[in-house]
XYZ file of N, CA, C and O in Angstrom:
612
model
N 7.421 13.998 7.510
C 7.129 12.825 6.710
C 6.448 13.258 5.420
O 5.613 14.139 5.407
N 6.807 12.605 4.342
C 6.208 12.900 3.053
C 4.759 12.480 3.002
O 4.371 11.501 3.617
N 3.973 13.226 2.233
C 2.568 12.859 2.051
C 2.466 11.538 1.297
O 1.625 10.712 1.582
N 3.356 11.332 0.331
C 3.340 10.135 -0.506
C 4.640 9.369 -0.257
O 5.716 9.864 -0.569
N 4.531 8.171 0.330
C 5.734 7.382 0.587
C 6.184 6.711 -0.700
O 5.371 6.211 -1.477
N 7.480 6.705 -0.908
C 8.062 6.182 -2.134
C 8.852 4.910 -1.871
O 9.277 4.648 -0.736
N 9.078 4.141 -2.917
C 9.835 2.897 -2.796
C 11.209 3.152 -2.180
O 11.680 2.385 -1.351
N 11.844 4.249 -2.564
C 13.157 4.582 -2.011
C 13.125 4.894 -0.523
O 14.131 4.779 0.157
N 11.936 5.266 -0.011
C 11.786 5.557 1.412
C 11.681 4.290 2.255
O 12.054 4.294 3.419
N 11.114 3.251 1.692
C 10.821 2.052 2.481
C 11.736 0.870 2.186
O 11.687 -0.132 2.886
N 12.569 0.977 1.169
C 13.416 -0.159 0.810
C 14.550 -0.352 1.807
O 14.971 0.581 2.478
N 15.007 -1.580 1.878
C 16.178 -1.909 2.675
C 17.394 -1.643 1.795
O 17.510 -2.202 0.710
N 18.282 -0.796 2.265
C 19.441 -0.427 1.447
C 20.640 -1.337 1.673
O 21.652 -1.216 0.986
N 20.513 -2.239 2.617
C 21.538 -3.266 2.802
C 21.033 -4.504 2.082
O 20.095 -5.169 2.530
N 21.620 -4.776 0.922
C 21.130 -5.821 0.033
C 22.237 -6.845 -0.191
O 23.385 -6.474 -0.439
N 21.862 -8.111 -0.120
C 22.813 -9.177 -0.417
C 22.795 -9.372 -1.930
O 21.741 -9.616 -2.521
N 23.970 -9.244 -2.516
C 24.076 -9.290 -3.978
C 24.931 -10.467 -4.429
O 25.645 -11.077 -3.625
N 24.845 -10.763 -5.704
C 25.691 -11.779 -6.330
C 25.972 -11.340 -7.754
O 25.201 -10.579 -8.345
N 27.061 -11.844 -8.288
C 27.350 -11.650 -9.703
C 26.991 -12.925 -10.449
O 26.938 -14.012 -9.857
N 26.742 -12.810 -11.733
C 26.288 -13.943 -12.536
C 27.215 -15.151 -12.481
O 26.764 -16.287 -12.554
N 28.507 -14.919 -12.362
C 29.480 -16.005 -12.407
C 29.635 -16.783 -11.108
O 30.316 -17.810 -11.079
N 28.997 -16.327 -10.042
C 29.089 -17.027 -8.759
C 28.452 -18.403 -8.896
O 27.392 -18.546 -9.507
N 29.109 -19.420 -8.336
C 28.537 -20.764 -8.429
C 27.219 -20.806 -7.672
O 27.023 -20.090 -6.686
N 26.324 -21.654 -8.121
C 25.019 -21.765 -7.484
C 25.151 -22.262 -6.045
O 24.427 -21.806 -5.163
N 26.088 -23.164 -5.814
C 26.313 -23.661 -4.454
C 26.773 -22.515 -3.553
O 26.271 -22.352 -2.430
N 27.693 -21.692 -4.031
C 28.147 -20.550 -3.238
C 27.004 -19.563 -2.998
O 26.889 -18.983 -1.918
N 26.149 -19.393 -3.987
C 25.002 -18.494 -3.835
C 24.063 -19.020 -2.746
O 23.597 -18.259 -1.893
N 23.781 -20.318 -2.774
C 22.911 -20.916 -1.757
C 23.544 -20.788 -0.373
O 22.857 -20.497 0.612
N 24.852 -20.975 -0.292
C 25.546 -20.826 0.990
C 25.480 -19.383 1.483
O 25.308 -19.136 2.674
N 25.598 -18.433 0.560
C 25.490 -17.015 0.914
C 24.088 -16.700 1.443
O 23.937 -15.992 2.445
N 23.077 -17.237 0.791
C 21.704 -17.033 1.257
C 21.533 -17.586 2.674
O 20.920 -16.943 3.526
N 22.079 -18.760 2.897
C 21.964 -19.382 4.224
C 22.704 -18.570 5.275
O 22.173 -18.292 6.352
N 23.921 -18.168 4.948
C 24.743 -17.407 5.902
C 24.097 -16.075 6.259
O 24.115 -15.655 7.410
N 23.522 -15.393 5.260
C 22.951 -14.067 5.476
C 21.458 -14.106 5.814
O 20.839 -13.082 6.002
N 20.882 -15.313 5.876
C 19.468 -15.498 6.240
C 18.528 -14.721 5.320
O 17.654 -13.984 5.768
N 18.743 -14.878 4.007
C 17.894 -14.205 3.030
C 17.334 -15.226 2.043
O 17.917 -16.292 1.844
N 16.217 -14.876 1.427
C 15.582 -15.757 0.458
C 15.855 -15.372 -0.976
O 15.363 -16.022 -1.900
N 16.652 -14.304 -1.173
C 16.973 -13.916 -2.541
C 18.292 -13.153 -2.587
O 18.743 -12.602 -1.579
N 18.866 -13.161 -3.760
C 20.057 -12.364 -4.046
C 19.721 -11.483 -5.243
O 19.122 -11.946 -6.217
N 20.100 -10.224 -5.164
C 19.964 -9.342 -6.310
C 21.222 -9.542 -7.151
O 22.344 -9.421 -6.640
N 21.036 -9.874 -8.398
C 22.170 -10.138 -9.288
C 22.548 -8.840 -9.988
O 21.686 -8.161 -10.560
N 23.830 -8.496 -9.887
C 24.295 -7.220 -10.420
C 25.536 -7.405 -11.284
O 26.265 -8.378 -11.146
N 25.739 -6.440 -12.163
C 27.005 -6.265 -12.869
C 27.639 -5.025 -12.260
O 26.981 -3.973 -12.177
N 28.864 -5.130 -11.806
C 29.574 -3.978 -11.260
C 30.007 -3.097 -12.431
O 30.623 -3.571 -13.377
N 29.644 -1.817 -12.379
C 30.034 -0.871 -13.419
C 30.687 0.329 -12.758
O 30.613 0.484 -11.535
N 31.269 1.180 -13.544
C 31.859 2.398 -13.017
C 30.831 3.317 -12.380
O 31.140 4.095 -11.480
N 29.589 3.200 -12.816
C 28.516 4.051 -12.296
C 27.816 3.446 -11.088
O 27.007 4.100 -10.455
N 28.109 2.184 -10.785
C 27.463 1.520 -9.651
C 27.089 0.090 -9.993
O 27.616 -0.494 -10.943
N 26.187 -0.446 -9.218
C 25.742 -1.830 -9.401
C 24.484 -1.851 -10.268
O 23.416 -1.459 -9.830
N 24.645 -2.349 -11.482
C 23.536 -2.445 -12.430
C 22.779 -3.742 -12.167
O 23.351 -4.832 -12.242
N 21.495 -3.641 -11.853
C 20.687 -4.821 -11.569
C 20.376 -5.547 -12.874
O 19.856 -4.955 -13.818
N 20.719 -6.851 -12.911
C 20.506 -7.641 -14.124
C 19.586 -8.835 -13.890
O 19.201 -9.517 -14.843
N 19.237 -9.121 -12.639
C 18.355 -10.250 -12.365
C 18.194 -10.489 -10.880
O 18.723 -9.748 -10.045
N 17.454 -11.547 -10.579
C 17.221 -11.965 -9.197
C 17.386 -13.475 -9.124
O 17.033 -14.186 -10.073
N 17.869 -13.932 -7.992
C 17.929 -15.363 -7.715
C 17.241 -15.583 -6.381
O 17.636 -14.989 -5.377
N 16.210 -16.417 -6.381
C 15.492 -16.703 -5.146
C 15.701 -18.162 -4.753
O 16.089 -18.994 -5.585
N 15.407 -18.441 -3.491
C 15.480 -19.825 -3.034
C 14.505 -20.685 -3.837
O 14.782 -21.832 -4.172
N 13.384 -20.099 -4.207
C 12.399 -20.818 -5.029
C 12.962 -21.150 -6.412
O 12.723 -22.233 -6.944
N 13.736 -20.221 -7.004
C 14.378 -20.495 -8.297
C 15.271 -21.735 -8.189
O 15.277 -22.585 -9.083
N 16.019 -21.820 -7.104
C 16.927 -22.953 -6.919
C 16.131 -24.251 -6.794
O 16.471 -25.263 -7.407
N 15.056 -24.216 -6.029
C 14.257 -25.423 -5.825
C 13.560 -25.847 -7.114
O 13.634 -27.009 -7.521
N 12.871 -24.923 -7.765
C 12.064 -25.308 -8.928
C 12.884 -25.543 -10.192
O 12.523 -26.389 -11.011
N 13.979 -24.827 -10.342
C 14.772 -24.952 -11.566
C 15.853 -26.017 -11.463
O 16.165 -26.680 -12.445
N 16.403 -26.201 -10.267
C 17.537 -27.114 -10.114
C 17.154 -28.390 -9.369
O 17.248 -29.487 -9.913
N 16.724 -28.245 -8.137
C 16.460 -29.411 -7.295
C 15.334 -30.262 -7.873
O 15.477 -31.480 -8.022
N 14.209 -29.657 -8.222
C 13.065 -30.417 -8.727
C 13.364 -31.118 -10.051
O 12.770 -32.153 -10.355
N 14.288 -30.588 -10.806
C 14.662 -31.196 -12.090
C 15.884 -32.104 -11.962
O 16.386 -32.615 -12.955
N 16.372 -32.230 -10.726
C 17.527 -33.077 -10.423
C 18.764 -32.689 -11.237
O 19.532 -33.545 -11.683
N 18.962 -31.371 -11.411
C 20.162 -30.882 -12.090
C 21.312 -30.836 -11.097
O 21.111 -30.788 -9.883
N 22.522 -30.814 -11.610
C 23.719 -30.777 -10.767
C 24.047 -29.324 -10.411
O 24.609 -28.590 -11.223
N 23.707 -28.937 -9.193
C 23.939 -27.561 -8.739
C 25.418 -27.200 -8.745
O 25.774 -26.030 -8.889
N 26.277 -28.170 -8.626
C 27.723 -27.910 -8.553
C 28.289 -27.354 -9.858
O 29.341 -26.723 -9.852
N 27.592 -27.565 -10.972
C 28.121 -27.092 -12.262
C 27.395 -25.850 -12.768
O 27.727 -25.340 -13.831
N 26.420 -25.373 -12.012
C 25.633 -24.223 -12.443
C 26.095 -22.945 -11.758
O 26.651 -22.970 -10.664
N 25.808 -21.827 -12.414
C 26.124 -20.521 -11.843
C 24.832 -19.754 -11.594
O 23.756 -20.144 -12.069
N 24.946 -18.661 -10.907
C 23.806 -17.778 -10.672
C 23.191 -17.369 -12.009
O 21.973 -17.367 -12.177
N 24.030 -17.043 -12.974
C 23.553 -16.624 -14.293
C 22.751 -17.686 -15.017
O 21.887 -17.368 -15.831
N 23.015 -18.966 -14.711
C 22.264 -20.055 -15.338
C 20.836 -20.164 -14.805
O 19.951 -20.649 -15.501
N 20.615 -19.733 -13.573
C 19.353 -20.000 -12.889
C 18.541 -18.741 -12.597
O 17.322 -18.798 -12.465
N 19.177 -17.601 -12.531
C 18.500 -16.359 -12.126
C 17.335 -16.024 -13.045
O 17.281 -16.450 -14.197
N 16.402 -15.267 -12.508
C 15.296 -14.737 -13.307
C 15.865 -13.636 -14.185
O 16.445 -12.675 -13.680
N 15.710 -13.793 -15.476
C 16.271 -12.810 -16.404
C 15.319 -11.654 -16.682
O 15.743 -10.568 -17.024
N 14.026 -11.920 -16.567
C 13.055 -10.843 -16.766
C 13.141 -9.947 -15.539
O 12.675 -10.297 -14.462
N 13.781 -8.819 -15.721
C 13.998 -7.926 -14.591
C 12.734 -7.146 -14.284
O 12.236 -6.394 -15.106
N 12.224 -7.371 -13.106
C 11.065 -6.627 -12.624
C 11.558 -5.825 -11.434
O 12.021 -6.381 -10.439
N 11.503 -4.520 -11.562
C 11.999 -3.649 -10.504
C 11.091 -2.423 -10.428
O 10.189 -2.260 -11.246
N 11.340 -1.609 -9.432
C 10.626 -0.341 -9.307
C 11.655 0.764 -9.158
O 12.762 0.542 -8.675
N 11.260 1.941 -9.597
C 12.125 3.103 -9.443
C 12.025 3.630 -8.026
O 10.983 3.500 -7.373
N 13.085 4.239 -7.545
C 13.083 4.756 -6.182
C 12.006 5.819 -5.965
O 11.553 6.013 -4.842
N 11.550 6.460 -7.038
C 10.513 7.486 -6.928
C 9.104 6.954 -7.158
O 8.141 7.728 -7.164
N 8.958 5.636 -7.343
C 7.628 5.042 -7.493
C 6.926 5.016 -6.135
O 7.558 4.808 -5.099
N 5.616 5.182 -6.154
C 4.844 5.155 -4.913
C 4.700 3.717 -4.417
O 4.860 2.759 -5.179
N 4.373 3.600 -3.144
C 4.120 2.273 -2.575
C 2.943 1.629 -3.303
O 2.958 0.427 -3.571
N 1.944 2.420 -3.645
C 0.794 1.880 -4.374
C 1.239 1.286 -5.705
O 0.854 0.164 -6.051
N 2.071 2.012 -6.453
C 2.579 1.505 -7.733
C 3.385 0.219 -7.523
O 3.287 -0.724 -8.312
N 4.162 0.205 -6.455
C 4.988 -0.952 -6.140
C 4.104 -2.171 -5.864
O 4.359 -3.263 -6.372
N 3.040 -1.985 -5.083
C 2.131 -3.086 -4.769
C 1.391 -3.572 -6.014
O 1.165 -4.777 -6.177
N 1.036 -2.647 -6.891
C 0.385 -3.032 -8.149
C 1.328 -3.914 -8.965
O 0.923 -4.955 -9.506
N 2.595 -3.544 -9.036
C 3.581 -4.346 -9.762
C 3.720 -5.728 -9.138
O 3.738 -6.737 -9.846
N 3.815 -5.779 -7.807
C 3.931 -7.076 -7.122
C 2.729 -7.963 -7.428
O 2.875 -9.153 -7.723
N 1.529 -7.381 -7.372
C 0.313 -8.156 -7.611
C 0.250 -8.643 -9.062
O -0.019 -9.812 -9.324
N 0.497 -7.750 -9.994
C 0.402 -8.115 -11.417
C 1.414 -9.186 -11.810
O 1.120 -10.050 -12.626
N 2.605 -9.106 -11.231
C 3.674 -10.036 -11.595
C 3.750 -11.255 -10.682
O 4.493 -12.195 -10.954
N 3.000 -11.226 -9.568
C 3.004 -12.360 -8.648
C 4.328 -12.543 -7.929
O 4.806 -13.663 -7.772
N 4.937 -11.430 -7.508
C 6.217 -11.504 -6.806
C 6.154 -10.758 -5.476
O 5.346 -9.860 -5.304
N 7.020 -11.160 -4.550
C 7.038 -10.589 -3.201
C 8.244 -9.701 -2.937
O 8.322 -9.064 -1.902
N 9.199 -9.690 -3.858
C 10.428 -8.920 -3.663
C 10.731 -8.125 -4.928
O 10.630 -8.653 -6.027
N 11.142 -6.872 -4.728
C 11.467 -6.025 -5.875
C 12.747 -5.242 -5.611
O 12.851 -4.561 -4.580
N 13.685 -5.294 -6.544
C 14.815 -4.379 -6.430
C 14.316 -2.956 -6.689
O 13.437 -2.738 -7.527
N 14.859 -2.024 -5.958
C 14.559 -0.609 -6.161
C 15.779 -0.024 -6.858
O 16.915 -0.208 -6.395
N 15.549 0.656 -7.971
C 16.648 1.120 -8.805
C 16.497 2.596 -9.155
O 15.416 3.168 -9.038
N 17.608 3.174 -9.608
C 17.578 4.532 -10.150
C 17.036 4.461 -11.570
O 16.854 3.375 -12.123
N 16.831 5.595 -12.184
C 16.340 5.607 -13.565
C 17.343 4.981 -14.532
O 16.978 4.574 -15.631
N 18.601 4.854 -14.111
C 19.622 4.200 -14.939
C 19.742 2.708 -14.635
O 20.597 2.026 -15.193
N 18.904 2.189 -13.724
C 18.930 0.770 -13.399
C 19.919 0.379 -12.316
O 20.157 -0.807 -12.092
N 20.507 1.378 -11.640
C 21.482 1.091 -10.581
C 20.756 0.761 -9.271
O 19.746 1.376 -8.928
N 21.302 -0.198 -8.548
C 20.686 -0.681 -7.316
C 20.638 0.396 -6.240
O 21.642 1.022 -5.923
N 19.448 0.580 -5.678
C 19.240 1.468 -4.535
C 18.970 0.618 -3.299
O 19.489 0.868 -2.221
N 18.131 -0.410 -3.459
C 17.766 -1.253 -2.333
C 16.835 -2.356 -2.776
O 16.658 -2.617 -3.964
N 16.225 -2.994 -1.795
C 15.298 -4.084 -2.043
C 14.087 -3.876 -1.150
O 14.236 -3.556 0.036
N 12.916 -4.048 -1.707
C 11.696 -3.953 -0.906
C 10.956 -5.278 -1.024
O 10.921 -5.889 -2.091
N 10.425 -5.716 0.109
C 9.679 -6.967 0.128
C 8.260 -6.699 0.602
O 7.988 -5.685 1.249
N 7.383 -7.628 0.287
C 6.014 -7.517 0.760
C 5.996 -7.477 2.287
O 5.222 -6.740 2.882
N 6.892 -8.236 2.923
C 6.990 -8.214 4.391
C 7.314 -6.809 4.901
O 6.769 -6.380 5.920
N 8.205 -6.098 4.193
C 8.544 -4.722 4.589
C 7.301 -3.837 4.562
O 7.061 -3.058 5.480
N 6.524 -3.958 3.499
C 5.334 -3.126 3.345
C 4.288 -3.491 4.399
O 3.662 -2.612 4.995
N 4.125 -4.792 4.658
C 3.175 -5.217 5.687
C 3.571 -4.683 7.059
O 2.716 -4.237 7.828
N 4.858 -4.707 7.378
C 5.330 -4.169 8.666
C 5.041 -2.679 8.764
O 4.610 -2.188 9.813
N 5.288 -1.958 7.688
C 5.016 -0.520 7.670
C 3.531 -0.243 7.877
O 3.151 0.617 8.673
N 2.693 -0.991 7.190
C 1.246 -0.795 7.318
C 0.771 -1.158 8.724
O -0.096 -0.484 9.291
N 1.340 -2.212 9.299
C 0.966 -2.602 10.663
C 1.344 -1.500 11.647
O 0.575 -1.186 12.565
N 2.491 -0.894 11.444
C 2.919 0.210 12.304
C 1.947 1.385 12.193
O 1.559 1.999 13.192
N 1.535 1.697 10.975
C 0.585 2.789 10.775
C -0.769 2.468 11.405
O -1.405 3.341 11.994
N -1.205 1.216 11.312
C -2.462 0.818 11.944
C -2.374 0.920 13.468
O -3.329 1.349 14.126
N -1.208 0.552 14.044
C -1.015 0.697 15.491
C -1.124 2.158 15.902
O -1.703 2.487 16.936
N -0.559 3.053 15.103
C -0.644 4.488 15.390
C -2.093 4.962 15.360
O -2.522 5.733 16.216
N -2.845 4.505 14.364
C -4.252 4.896 14.283
C -5.040 4.351 15.471
O -5.886 5.054 16.044
N -4.785 3.121 15.861
C -5.472 2.535 17.017
C -5.132 3.311 18.281
O -6.001 3.527 19.140
N -3.911 3.778 18.379
C -3.493 4.569 19.537
C -4.269 5.883 19.622
O -4.633 6.337 20.708
N -4.541 6.479 18.478
C -5.330 7.717 18.442
C -6.728 7.450 19.000
O -7.236 8.205 19.826
N -7.344 6.362 18.574
C -8.688 6.014 19.040
C -8.667 5.767 20.546
O -9.535 6.248 21.280
N -7.673 5.032 21.025
C -7.566 4.741 22.460
C -7.362 6.015 23.271
O -7.973 6.193 24.330
N -6.523 6.911 22.778
C -6.265 8.169 23.476
C -7.523 9.026 23.533
O -7.831 9.640 24.556
N -8.262 9.052 22.430
C -9.495 9.824 22.407
C -10.502 9.269 23.415
O -11.136 10.017 24.162
N -10.645 7.968 23.480
C -11.584 7.351 24.425
C -11.170 7.657 25.865
O -12.014 7.964 26.719
N -9.878 7.605 26.149
C -9.378 7.909 27.491
C -9.663 9.365 27.848
O -10.105 9.672 28.966
N -9.447 10.258 26.901
C -9.721 11.680 27.127
C -11.195 11.911 27.429
O -11.553 12.642 28.359
N -12.067 11.267 26.683
C -13.503 11.427 26.901
C -13.922 10.903 28.272
O -14.748 11.503 28.944
N -13.330 9.782 28.706
C -13.651 9.247 30.027
C -13.229 10.205 31.141
O -13.932 10.390 32.122
N -12.068 10.819 30.970
C -11.558 11.780 31.974
C -12.472 12.998 32.046
O -12.708 13.529 33.117
N -12.937 13.467 30.883
C -13.794 14.657 30.846
C -15.141 14.405 31.529
O -15.719 15.299 32.108
N -15.651 13.163 31.446
C -16.923 12.819 32.049
C -16.815 12.633 33.572
O -17.796 12.761 34.272
N -15.630 12.342 34.027
C -15.455 12.069 35.473
C -15.428 13.310 36.321
O -15.459 14.400 36.009
């Protein structure tokens, strides 16, 4: 295991994607079918999938539903977050968390230095990883206590 865990190490590499021209209704149906709260919006290029934005369930609610817009005439490109906030696959988890905190977001696309999609990391992913590490540490303490009890007996 690496001393320093990187975004590319912890990201989910199976990512549900959409292109800008996909209808918003189809995007919402895709989110429902795949049980996800966001789609990474990409442009397909010869070099791979270039990340150009994100569409979240919250974007749909706050931008479309709350404003009573007609979702049937909108596309992913009309509603997606255009300010691309992502992390490089070689960024540390600490750097990733700093970005999430500063920007107030829970999901980040992980990209190459050329902006090509590597995966997606969520705050839930990081919390699960940290919980696993805490369980391992607790196990060490429990094992040590058991060893000490055996030695005293």
